[in-house]
Coordinates of C-alpha atoms and ligand atoms in Angstrom, one line a residue:
Chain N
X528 CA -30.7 1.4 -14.2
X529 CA -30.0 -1.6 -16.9
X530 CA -30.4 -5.0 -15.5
X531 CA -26.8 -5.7 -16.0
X532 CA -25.7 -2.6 -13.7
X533 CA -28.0 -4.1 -10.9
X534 CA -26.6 -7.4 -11.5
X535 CA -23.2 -5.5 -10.4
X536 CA -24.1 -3.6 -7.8
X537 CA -25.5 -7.0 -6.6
X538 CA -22.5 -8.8 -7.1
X539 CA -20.6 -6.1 -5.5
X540 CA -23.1 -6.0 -2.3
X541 CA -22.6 -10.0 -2.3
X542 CA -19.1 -9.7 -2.6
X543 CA -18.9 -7.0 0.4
X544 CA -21.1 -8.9 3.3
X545 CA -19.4 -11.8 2.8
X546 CA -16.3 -10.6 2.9
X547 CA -16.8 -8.2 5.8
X548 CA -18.3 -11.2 7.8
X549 CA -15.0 -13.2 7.3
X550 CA -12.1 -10.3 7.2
X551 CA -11.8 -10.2 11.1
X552 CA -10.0 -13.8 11.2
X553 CA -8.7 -13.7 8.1
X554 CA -6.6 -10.3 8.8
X555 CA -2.6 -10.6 7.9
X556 CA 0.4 -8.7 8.4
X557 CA 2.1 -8.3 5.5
X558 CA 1.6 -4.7 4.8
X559 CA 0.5 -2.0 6.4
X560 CA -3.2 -0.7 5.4
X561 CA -3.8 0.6 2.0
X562 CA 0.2 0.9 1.4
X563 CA -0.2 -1.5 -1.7
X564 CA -2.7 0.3 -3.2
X565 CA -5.7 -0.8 -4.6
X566 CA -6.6 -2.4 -8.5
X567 CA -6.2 -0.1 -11.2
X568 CA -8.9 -0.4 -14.2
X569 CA -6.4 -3.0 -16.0
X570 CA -6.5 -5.1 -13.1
X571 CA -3.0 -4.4 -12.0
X572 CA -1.9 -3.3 -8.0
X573 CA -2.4 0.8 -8.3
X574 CA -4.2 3.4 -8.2
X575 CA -7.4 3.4 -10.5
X576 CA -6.5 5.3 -13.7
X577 CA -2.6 4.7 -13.2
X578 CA -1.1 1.1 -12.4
X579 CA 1.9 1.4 -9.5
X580 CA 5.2 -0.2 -8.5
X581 CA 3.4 -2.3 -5.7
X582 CA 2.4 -5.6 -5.6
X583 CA -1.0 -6.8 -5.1
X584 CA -2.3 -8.4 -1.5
X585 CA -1.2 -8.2 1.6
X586 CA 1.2 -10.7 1.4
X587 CA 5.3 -10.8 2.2
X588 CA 8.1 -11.5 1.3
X589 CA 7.1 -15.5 2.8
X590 CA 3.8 -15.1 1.4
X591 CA 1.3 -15.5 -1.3
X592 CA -1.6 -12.9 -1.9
X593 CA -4.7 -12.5 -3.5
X594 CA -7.2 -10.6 -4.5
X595 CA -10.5 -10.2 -6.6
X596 CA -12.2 -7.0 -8.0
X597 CA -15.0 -5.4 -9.6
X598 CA -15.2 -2.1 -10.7
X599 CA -17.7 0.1 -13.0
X600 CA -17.8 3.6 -14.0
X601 CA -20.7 5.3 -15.4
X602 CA -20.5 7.5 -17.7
X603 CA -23.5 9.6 -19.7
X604 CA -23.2 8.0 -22.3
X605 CA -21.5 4.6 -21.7
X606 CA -20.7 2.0 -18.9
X607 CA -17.5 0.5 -18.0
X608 CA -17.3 -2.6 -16.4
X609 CA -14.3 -4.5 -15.1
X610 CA -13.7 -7.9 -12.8
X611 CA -10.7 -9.6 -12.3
X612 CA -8.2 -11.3 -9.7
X613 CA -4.5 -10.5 -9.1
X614 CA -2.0 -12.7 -7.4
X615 CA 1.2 -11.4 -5.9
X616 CA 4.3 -13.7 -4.8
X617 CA 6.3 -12.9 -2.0
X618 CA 6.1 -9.7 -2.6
X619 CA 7.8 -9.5 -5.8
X620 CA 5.7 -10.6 -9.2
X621 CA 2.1 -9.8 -9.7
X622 CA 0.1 -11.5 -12.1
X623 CA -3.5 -10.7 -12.8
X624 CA -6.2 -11.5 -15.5
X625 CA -9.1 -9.0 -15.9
X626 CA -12.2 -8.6 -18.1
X627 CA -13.0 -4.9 -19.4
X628 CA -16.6 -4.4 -20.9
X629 CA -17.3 -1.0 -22.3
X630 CA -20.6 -1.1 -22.8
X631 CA -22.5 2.0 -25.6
X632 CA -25.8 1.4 -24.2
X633 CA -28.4 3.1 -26.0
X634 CA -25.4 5.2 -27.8
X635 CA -24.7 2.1 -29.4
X636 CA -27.6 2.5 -31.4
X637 CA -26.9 6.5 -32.5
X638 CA -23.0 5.4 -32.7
X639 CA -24.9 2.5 -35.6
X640 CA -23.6 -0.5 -33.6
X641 CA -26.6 -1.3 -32.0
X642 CA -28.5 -1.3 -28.7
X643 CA -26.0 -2.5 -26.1
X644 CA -23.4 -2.8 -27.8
X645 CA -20.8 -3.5 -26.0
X646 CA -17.2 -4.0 -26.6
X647 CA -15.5 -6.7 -24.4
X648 CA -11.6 -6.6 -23.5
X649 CA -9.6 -9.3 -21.8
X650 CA -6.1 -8.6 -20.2
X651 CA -3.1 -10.3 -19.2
X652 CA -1.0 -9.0 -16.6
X653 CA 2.6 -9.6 -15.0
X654 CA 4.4 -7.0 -13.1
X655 CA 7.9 -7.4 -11.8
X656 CA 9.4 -5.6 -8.8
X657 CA 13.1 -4.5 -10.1
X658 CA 14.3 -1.7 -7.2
X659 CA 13.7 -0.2 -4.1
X660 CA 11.3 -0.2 -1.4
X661 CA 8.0 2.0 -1.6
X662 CA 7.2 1.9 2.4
X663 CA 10.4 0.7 4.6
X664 CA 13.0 2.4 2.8
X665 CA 11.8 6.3 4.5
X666 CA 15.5 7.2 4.9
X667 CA 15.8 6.9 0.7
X668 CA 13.8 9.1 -2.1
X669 CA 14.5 5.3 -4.3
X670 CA 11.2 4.9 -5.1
X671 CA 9.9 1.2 -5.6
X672 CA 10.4 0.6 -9.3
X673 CA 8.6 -2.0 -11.4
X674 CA 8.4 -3.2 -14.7
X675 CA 5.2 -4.5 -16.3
X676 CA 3.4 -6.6 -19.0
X677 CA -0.3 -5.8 -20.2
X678 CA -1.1 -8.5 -23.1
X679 CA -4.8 -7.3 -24.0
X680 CA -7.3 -8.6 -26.6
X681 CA -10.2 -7.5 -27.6
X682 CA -13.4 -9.5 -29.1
X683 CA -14.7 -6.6 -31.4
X684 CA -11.9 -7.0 -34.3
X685 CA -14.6 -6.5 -37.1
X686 CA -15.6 -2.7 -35.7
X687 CA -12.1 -1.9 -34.7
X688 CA -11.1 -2.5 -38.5
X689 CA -14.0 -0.5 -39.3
X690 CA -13.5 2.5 -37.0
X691 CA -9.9 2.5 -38.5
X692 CA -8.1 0.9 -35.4
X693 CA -5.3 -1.9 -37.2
X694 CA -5.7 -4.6 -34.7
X695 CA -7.5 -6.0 -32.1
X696 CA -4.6 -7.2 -29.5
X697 CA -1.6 -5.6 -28.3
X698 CA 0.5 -5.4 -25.7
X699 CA 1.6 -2.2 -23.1
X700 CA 4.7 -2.2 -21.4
X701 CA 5.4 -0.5 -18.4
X702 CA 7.6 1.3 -15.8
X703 CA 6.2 2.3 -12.5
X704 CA 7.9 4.2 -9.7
X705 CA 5.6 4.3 -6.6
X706 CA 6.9 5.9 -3.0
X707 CA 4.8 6.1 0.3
X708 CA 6.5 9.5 1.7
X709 CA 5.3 8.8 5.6
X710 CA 7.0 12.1 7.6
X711 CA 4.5 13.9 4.4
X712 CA 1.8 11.3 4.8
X713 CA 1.6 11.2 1.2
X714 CA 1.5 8.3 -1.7
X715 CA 3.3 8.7 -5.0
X716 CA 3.5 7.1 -8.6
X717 CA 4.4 8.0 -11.9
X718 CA 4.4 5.3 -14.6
X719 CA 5.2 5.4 -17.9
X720 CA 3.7 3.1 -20.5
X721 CA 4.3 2.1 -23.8
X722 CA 1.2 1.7 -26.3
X723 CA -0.3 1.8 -29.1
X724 CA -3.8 1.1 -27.1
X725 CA -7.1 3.3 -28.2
X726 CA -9.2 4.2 -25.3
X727 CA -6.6 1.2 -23.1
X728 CA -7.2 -1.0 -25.9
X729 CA -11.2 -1.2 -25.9
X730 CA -11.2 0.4 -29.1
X731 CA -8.4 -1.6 -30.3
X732 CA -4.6 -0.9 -30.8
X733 CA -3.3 1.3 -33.6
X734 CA -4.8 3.3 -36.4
X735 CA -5.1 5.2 -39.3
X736 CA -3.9 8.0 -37.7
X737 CA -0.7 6.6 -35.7
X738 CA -0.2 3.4 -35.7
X739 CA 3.5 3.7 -33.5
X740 CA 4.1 2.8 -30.2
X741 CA 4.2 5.9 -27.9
X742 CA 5.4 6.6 -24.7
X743 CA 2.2 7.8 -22.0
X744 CA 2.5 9.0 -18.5
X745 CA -0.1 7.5 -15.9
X746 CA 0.2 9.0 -12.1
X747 CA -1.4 9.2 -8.9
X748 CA -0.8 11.5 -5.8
X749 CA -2.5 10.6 -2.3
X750 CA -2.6 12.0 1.1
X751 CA -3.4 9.5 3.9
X752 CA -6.0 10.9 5.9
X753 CA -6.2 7.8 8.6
X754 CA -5.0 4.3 8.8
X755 CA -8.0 3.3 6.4
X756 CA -8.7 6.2 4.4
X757 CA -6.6 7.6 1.2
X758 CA -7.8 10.6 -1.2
X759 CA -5.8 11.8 -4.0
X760 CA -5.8 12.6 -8.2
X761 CA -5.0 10.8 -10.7
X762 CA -3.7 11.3 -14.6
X763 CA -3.5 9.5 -17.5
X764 CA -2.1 10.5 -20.9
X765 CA -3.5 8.8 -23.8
X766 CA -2.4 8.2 -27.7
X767 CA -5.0 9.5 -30.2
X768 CA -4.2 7.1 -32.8
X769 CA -7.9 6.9 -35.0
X770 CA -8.6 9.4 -37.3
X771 CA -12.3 11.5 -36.2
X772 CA -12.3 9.3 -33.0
X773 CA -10.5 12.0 -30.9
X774 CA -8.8 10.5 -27.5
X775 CA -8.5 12.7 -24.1
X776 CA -6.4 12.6 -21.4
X777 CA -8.1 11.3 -18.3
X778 CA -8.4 12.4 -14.7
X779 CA -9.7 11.6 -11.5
X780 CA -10.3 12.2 -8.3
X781 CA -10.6 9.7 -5.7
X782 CA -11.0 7.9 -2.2
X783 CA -9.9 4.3 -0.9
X784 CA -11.4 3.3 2.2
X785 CA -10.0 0.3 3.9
X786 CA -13.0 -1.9 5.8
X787 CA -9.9 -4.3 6.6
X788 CA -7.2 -6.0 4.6
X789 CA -9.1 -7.6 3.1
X790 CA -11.8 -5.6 1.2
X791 CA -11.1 -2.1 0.4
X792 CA -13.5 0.2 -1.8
X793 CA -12.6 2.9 -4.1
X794 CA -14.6 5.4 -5.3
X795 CA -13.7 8.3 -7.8
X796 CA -14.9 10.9 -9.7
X797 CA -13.5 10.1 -13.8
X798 CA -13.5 12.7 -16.5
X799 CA -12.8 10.7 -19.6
X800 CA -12.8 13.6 -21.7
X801 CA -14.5 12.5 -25.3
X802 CA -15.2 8.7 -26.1
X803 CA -16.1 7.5 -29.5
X804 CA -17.7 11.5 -30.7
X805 CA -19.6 11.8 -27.1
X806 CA -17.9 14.8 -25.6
X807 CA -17.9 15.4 -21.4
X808 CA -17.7 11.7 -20.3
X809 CA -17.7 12.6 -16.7
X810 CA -18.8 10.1 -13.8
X811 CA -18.5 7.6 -10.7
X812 CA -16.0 5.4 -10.7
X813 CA -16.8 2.5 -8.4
X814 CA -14.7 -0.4 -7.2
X815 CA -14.6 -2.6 -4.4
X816 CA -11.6 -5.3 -4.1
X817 CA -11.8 -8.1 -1.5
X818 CA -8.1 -10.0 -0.9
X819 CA -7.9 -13.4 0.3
Chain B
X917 CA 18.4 -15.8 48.9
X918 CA 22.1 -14.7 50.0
X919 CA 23.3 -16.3 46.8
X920 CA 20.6 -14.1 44.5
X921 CA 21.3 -10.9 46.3
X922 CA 25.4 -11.3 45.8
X923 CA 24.8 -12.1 42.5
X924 CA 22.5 -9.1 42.1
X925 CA 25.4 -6.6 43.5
X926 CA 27.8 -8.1 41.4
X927 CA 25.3 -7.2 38.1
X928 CA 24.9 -3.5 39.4
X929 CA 28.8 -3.3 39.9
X930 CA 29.3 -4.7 35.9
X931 CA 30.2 -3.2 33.1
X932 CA 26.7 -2.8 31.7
X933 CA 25.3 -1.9 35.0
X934 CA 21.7 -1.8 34.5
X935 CA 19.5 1.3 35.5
X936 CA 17.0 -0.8 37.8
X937 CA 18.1 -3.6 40.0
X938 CA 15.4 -5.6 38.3
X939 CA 17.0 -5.5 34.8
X940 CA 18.9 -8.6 33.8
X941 CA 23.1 -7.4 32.8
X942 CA 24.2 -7.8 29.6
X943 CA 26.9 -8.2 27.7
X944 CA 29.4 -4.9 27.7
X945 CA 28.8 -2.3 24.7
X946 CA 29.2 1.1 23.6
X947 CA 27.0 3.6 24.7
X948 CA 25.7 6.2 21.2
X949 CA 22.7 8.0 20.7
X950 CA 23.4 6.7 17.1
X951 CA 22.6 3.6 18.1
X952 CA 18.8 4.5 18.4
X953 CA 19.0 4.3 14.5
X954 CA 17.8 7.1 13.1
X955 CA 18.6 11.2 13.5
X956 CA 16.1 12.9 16.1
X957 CA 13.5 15.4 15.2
X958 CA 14.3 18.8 15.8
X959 CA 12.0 21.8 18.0
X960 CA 9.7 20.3 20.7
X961 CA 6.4 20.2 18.3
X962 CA 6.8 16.1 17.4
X963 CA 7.5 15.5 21.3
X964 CA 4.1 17.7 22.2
X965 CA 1.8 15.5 19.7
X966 CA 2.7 12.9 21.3
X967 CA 2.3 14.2 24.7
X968 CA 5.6 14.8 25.8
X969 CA 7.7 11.7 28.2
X970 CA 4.9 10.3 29.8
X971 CA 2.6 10.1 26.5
X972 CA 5.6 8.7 24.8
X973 CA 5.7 5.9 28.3
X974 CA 2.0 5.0 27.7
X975 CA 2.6 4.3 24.0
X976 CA 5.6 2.2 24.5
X977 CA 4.0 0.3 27.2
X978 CA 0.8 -0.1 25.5
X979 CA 2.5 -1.1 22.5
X980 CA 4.7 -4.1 24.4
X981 CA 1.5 -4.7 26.6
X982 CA -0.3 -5.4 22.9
X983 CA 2.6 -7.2 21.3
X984 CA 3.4 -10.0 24.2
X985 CA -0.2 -10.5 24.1
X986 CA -0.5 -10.8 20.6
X987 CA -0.3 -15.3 19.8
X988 CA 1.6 -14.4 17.1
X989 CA 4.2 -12.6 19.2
X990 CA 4.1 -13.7 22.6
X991 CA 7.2 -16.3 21.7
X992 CA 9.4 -13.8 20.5
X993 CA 9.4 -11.8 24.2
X994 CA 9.3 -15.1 26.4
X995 CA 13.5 -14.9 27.0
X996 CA 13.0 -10.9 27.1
X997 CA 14.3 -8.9 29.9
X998 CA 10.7 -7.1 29.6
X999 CA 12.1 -4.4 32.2
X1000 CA 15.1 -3.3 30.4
X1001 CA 13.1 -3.2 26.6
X1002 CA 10.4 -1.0 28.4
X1003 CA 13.1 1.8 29.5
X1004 CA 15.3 1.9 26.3
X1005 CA 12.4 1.6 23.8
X1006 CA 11.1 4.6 25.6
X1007 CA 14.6 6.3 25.9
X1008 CA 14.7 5.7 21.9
X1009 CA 11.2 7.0 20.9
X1010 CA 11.6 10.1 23.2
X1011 CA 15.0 10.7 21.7
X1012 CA 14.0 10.6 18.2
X1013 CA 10.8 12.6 19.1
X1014 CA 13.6 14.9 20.0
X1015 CA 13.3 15.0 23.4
X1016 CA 16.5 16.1 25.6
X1017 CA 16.7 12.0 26.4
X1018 CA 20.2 9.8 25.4
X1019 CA 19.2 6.6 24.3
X1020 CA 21.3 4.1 26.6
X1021 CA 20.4 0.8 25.0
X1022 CA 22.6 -1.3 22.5
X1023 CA 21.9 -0.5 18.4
X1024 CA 19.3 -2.3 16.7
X1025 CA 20.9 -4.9 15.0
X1026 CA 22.9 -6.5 17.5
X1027 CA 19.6 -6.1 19.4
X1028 CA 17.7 -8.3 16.8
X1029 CA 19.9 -9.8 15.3
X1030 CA 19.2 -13.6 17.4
X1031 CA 16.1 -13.0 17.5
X1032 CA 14.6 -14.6 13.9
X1033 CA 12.2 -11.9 13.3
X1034 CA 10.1 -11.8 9.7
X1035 CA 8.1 -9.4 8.1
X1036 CA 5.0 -9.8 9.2
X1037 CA 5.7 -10.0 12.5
X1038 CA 8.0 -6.7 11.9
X1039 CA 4.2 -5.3 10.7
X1040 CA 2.3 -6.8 13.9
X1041 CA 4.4 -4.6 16.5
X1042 CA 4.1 -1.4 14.5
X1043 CA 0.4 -2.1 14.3
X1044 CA 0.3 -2.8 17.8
X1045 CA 2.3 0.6 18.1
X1046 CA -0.3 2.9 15.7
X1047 CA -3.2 1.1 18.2
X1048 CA -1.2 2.4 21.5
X1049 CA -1.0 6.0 19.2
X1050 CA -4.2 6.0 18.7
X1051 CA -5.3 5.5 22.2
X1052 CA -2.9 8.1 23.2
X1053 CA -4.6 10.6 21.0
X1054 CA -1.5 11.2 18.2
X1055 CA -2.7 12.4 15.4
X1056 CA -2.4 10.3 12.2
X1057 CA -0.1 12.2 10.8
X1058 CA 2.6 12.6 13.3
X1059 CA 2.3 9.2 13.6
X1060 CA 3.0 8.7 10.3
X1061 CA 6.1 10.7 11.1
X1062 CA 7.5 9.1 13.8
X1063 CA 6.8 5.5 11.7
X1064 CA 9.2 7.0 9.0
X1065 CA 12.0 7.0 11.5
X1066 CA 11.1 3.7 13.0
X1067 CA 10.5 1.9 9.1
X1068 CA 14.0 1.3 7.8
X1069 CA 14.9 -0.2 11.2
X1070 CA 13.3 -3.2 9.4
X1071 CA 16.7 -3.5 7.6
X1072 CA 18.4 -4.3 11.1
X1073 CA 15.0 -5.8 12.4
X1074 CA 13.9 -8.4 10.0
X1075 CA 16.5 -11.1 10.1
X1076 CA 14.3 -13.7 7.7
Ligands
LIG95 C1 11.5 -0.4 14.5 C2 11.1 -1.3 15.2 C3 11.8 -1.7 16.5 C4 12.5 -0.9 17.4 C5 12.7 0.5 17.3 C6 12.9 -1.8 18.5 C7 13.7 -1.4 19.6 C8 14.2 -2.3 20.5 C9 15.0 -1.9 21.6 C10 15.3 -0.4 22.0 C11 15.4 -3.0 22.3 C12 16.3 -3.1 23.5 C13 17.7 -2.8 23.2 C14 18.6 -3.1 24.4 O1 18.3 -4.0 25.2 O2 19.7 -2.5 24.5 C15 14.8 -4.1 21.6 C16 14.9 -5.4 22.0 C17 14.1 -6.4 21.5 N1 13.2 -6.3 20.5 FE1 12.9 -4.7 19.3 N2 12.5 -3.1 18.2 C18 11.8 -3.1 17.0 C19 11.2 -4.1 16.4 C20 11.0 -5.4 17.0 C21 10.1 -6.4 16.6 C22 9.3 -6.3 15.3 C23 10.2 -7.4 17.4 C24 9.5 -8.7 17.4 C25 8.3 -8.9 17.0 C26 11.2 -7.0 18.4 C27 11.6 -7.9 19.5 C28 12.6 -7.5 20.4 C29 13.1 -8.4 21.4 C30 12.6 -9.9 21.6 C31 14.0 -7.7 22.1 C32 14.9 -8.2 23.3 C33 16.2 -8.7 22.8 C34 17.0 -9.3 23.9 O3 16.4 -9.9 24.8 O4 18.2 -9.2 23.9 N3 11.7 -5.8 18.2 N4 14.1 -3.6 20.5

């Protein structure tokens, strides 16, 4: 284990006592358990590959939510890491801010970055709730529908230009439809999202190969198995924009447990398909988000 | 005494007569099953999870039991004729749980509509409700089922 995955896992374990200590008086009413989802990898309200129609926290319609999370994933050959916070407002716009690190570990060193390498990602995010109701309206197949902004930029311009990627910002743009189907027990989203992002954007935006916007599908199907505990897949399409840097689709599978409202862990199993020439990135994805 | 007891007949003789002498009269309606809100299950399988009539009394009792209780609540039911909300809530889950019941009471957004209900507190009574479930051994997902009859009601519910 690297000292920076302990200092994680620490941070996580830190993160979790004190919230459990606190989340009995501090429990609100504004949703019902797990029905907002929990924080995908871009720091949006969803699932964890795909980012969904509902709003972050537990808040209302009266009310202003928050939450804070921290997620890693380790792969074979690399480790993601990701903390951020989200707000949502009455129920209606979400804005978050998250840091992505991807960092190549000793692959750095065979990719001829370096030891540790790592490539850092910060990104920007406001979702808008435009239609329908995702738990309430059970009487209508209207999903909840959102619409969504992802302004990321990355701090690694000078290997992006060298790996053929054109830039080392951009910006994804999103429609999500999420739906809770209660009389099935089930949880639904399909997004579709707008980029020109390599790897979501921590290998930069654009490149030799394509450097057009195209139109991905992200989506996540759950079954509620109690009050506190969701399991489900997940899919994401991806662009394969640099030239000998091959891009996979990604999949998942996962479970969200529920301690309370206000701190909620997911944990998944992630095939990232091939990353940067390292085939069969398989692994844990790990996340635990605490809400305030 | 005399006074209370003429005024009593006088409520049973009413157009809304209520069912138990205890229950306060109110003012005249129409009598539907589609004022319970929502279409009924069909087959006796949703009424059996939930242990037929008298598991579907212990719920709704439970749940009202929890809710006045509840700080957050316990304003909301102070003016409440307790009595009457006991019978026609359990009328109206029974019926929807498809059970050969008619729902007596008025639809539920005349019901509500005074009564300056939000969100959250909307949330509170249907956790208080999956706690009563629970109790009552329903499983989660036919709890879940009867939820997605009860959910849009929040429409008629929810008044701010
Ligand atoms: C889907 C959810 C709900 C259902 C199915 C429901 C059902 C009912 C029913 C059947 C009645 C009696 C109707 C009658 O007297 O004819 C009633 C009355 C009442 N409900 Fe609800 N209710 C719901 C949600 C709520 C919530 C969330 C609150 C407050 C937290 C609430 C507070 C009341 C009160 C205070 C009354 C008495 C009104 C009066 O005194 O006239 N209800 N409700």
């Amino acid at each position: 284990m690297t000292g920076k995955t302990q200092a994680v896992l620490l941070a996580l374990t830190l993160a979790m006592t004190a919230t459990l200590a606190q989340a009995r008086d501090r429990e609100t009413s504004g949703k019902l358990l797990l029905t907002g989802g929990v924080t995908s990898l871009e720091g949006a309200g969803g699932g964890g590959l795909a980012t969904w129609a509902t709003i972050t926290g537990y808040e209302t319609v009266d009310e202003v939510g928050a939450n804070a999370h921290a997620t890693l994933v380790q792969l074979p050959d690399y480790q993601f890491r990701a903390g951020g916070v989200a707000v949502g407002f009455r129920d209606r716009v979400e804005i978050s801010y998250t840091r992505q690190s991807f960092d190549t570990g000793d692959t750095g060193s065979k990719l001829g970055l370096g030891q540790g390498f790592t490539f850092n990602q910060d990104i920007v995010g406001v979702k808008v709730r435009v239609l329908g109701d995702a738990v309430y309206a059970q009487d209508s197949w209207v999903p909840q529908v959102a619409l969504g902004v992802q302004w990321k930029k990355n701090d690694k311009d000078a290997v992006i230009t060298a790996i053929g990627g054109k830039d080392d910002s951009g910006v994804d743009y999103y429609v999500a439809a999420t739906k809770v189907l209660l009389n099935q027990s089930l949880v639904l989203d399909g997004t579709l999202r707008a980029t020109k992002a390599n790897q979501t954007g921590l290998l930069g935006f654009g490149g030799n190969k394509n450097d057009d916007y195209e139109l991905q599908f992200e989506g996540s199907a759950g079954y509620l198995v109690s009050k506190r505990l969701l399991i489900g897949a997940e899919y994401r399409s991806k662009p394969d924009n640099l030239a000998g840097l091959k891009e996979d689709d990604w999949v998942d599978i996962f479970a969200a447990y529920a301690f309370s409202k206000n701190l909620s862990v997911t944990a998944a199993y992630a095939d990232l398909g091939t990353i940067a020439t390292f085939k069969d990135q398989r692994g844990l994805y790990l996340s635990i988000q605490a809400g305030f | 005494m005399s006074n209370l007891r003429t005024l009593m007949f006088a409520a049973a003789l009413g157009a809304a007569a209520p069912a138990f002498a205890e229950e306060k009269p109110v003012d005249p309606y129409t009598q539907s099953n589609a004022n319970a809100g929502a279409t009924p299950f069909t087959g006796e399988q949703m009424l059996a999870a939930f242990n037929g009539r008298e598991g579907v009394a212990r719920i709704v009792d439970d749940t009202l039991d929890r809710s006045v209780a509840d700080p957050r609540l316990t304003d909301i039911f102070r003016a409440t004729d307790m009595e009457r909300l006991r019978r026609t809530l359990k009328e109206q889950v029974a019926h929807l749980l498809g059970a050969p019941v008619d729902y007596t009471g008025r639809d539920m957004k005349t019901t509500h509509k005074d009564q300056g209900i939000n969100t959250a507190e909307f949330n509170l009574l249907v956790e208080h409700m999956q706690l009563a479930m629970d109790k009552e051994g329903v499983a989660y997902r036919h709890q879940n089922q009867l939820l997605a009859k009860l959910a849009p009601m929040k429409r008629d519910v929810v008044t701010r």
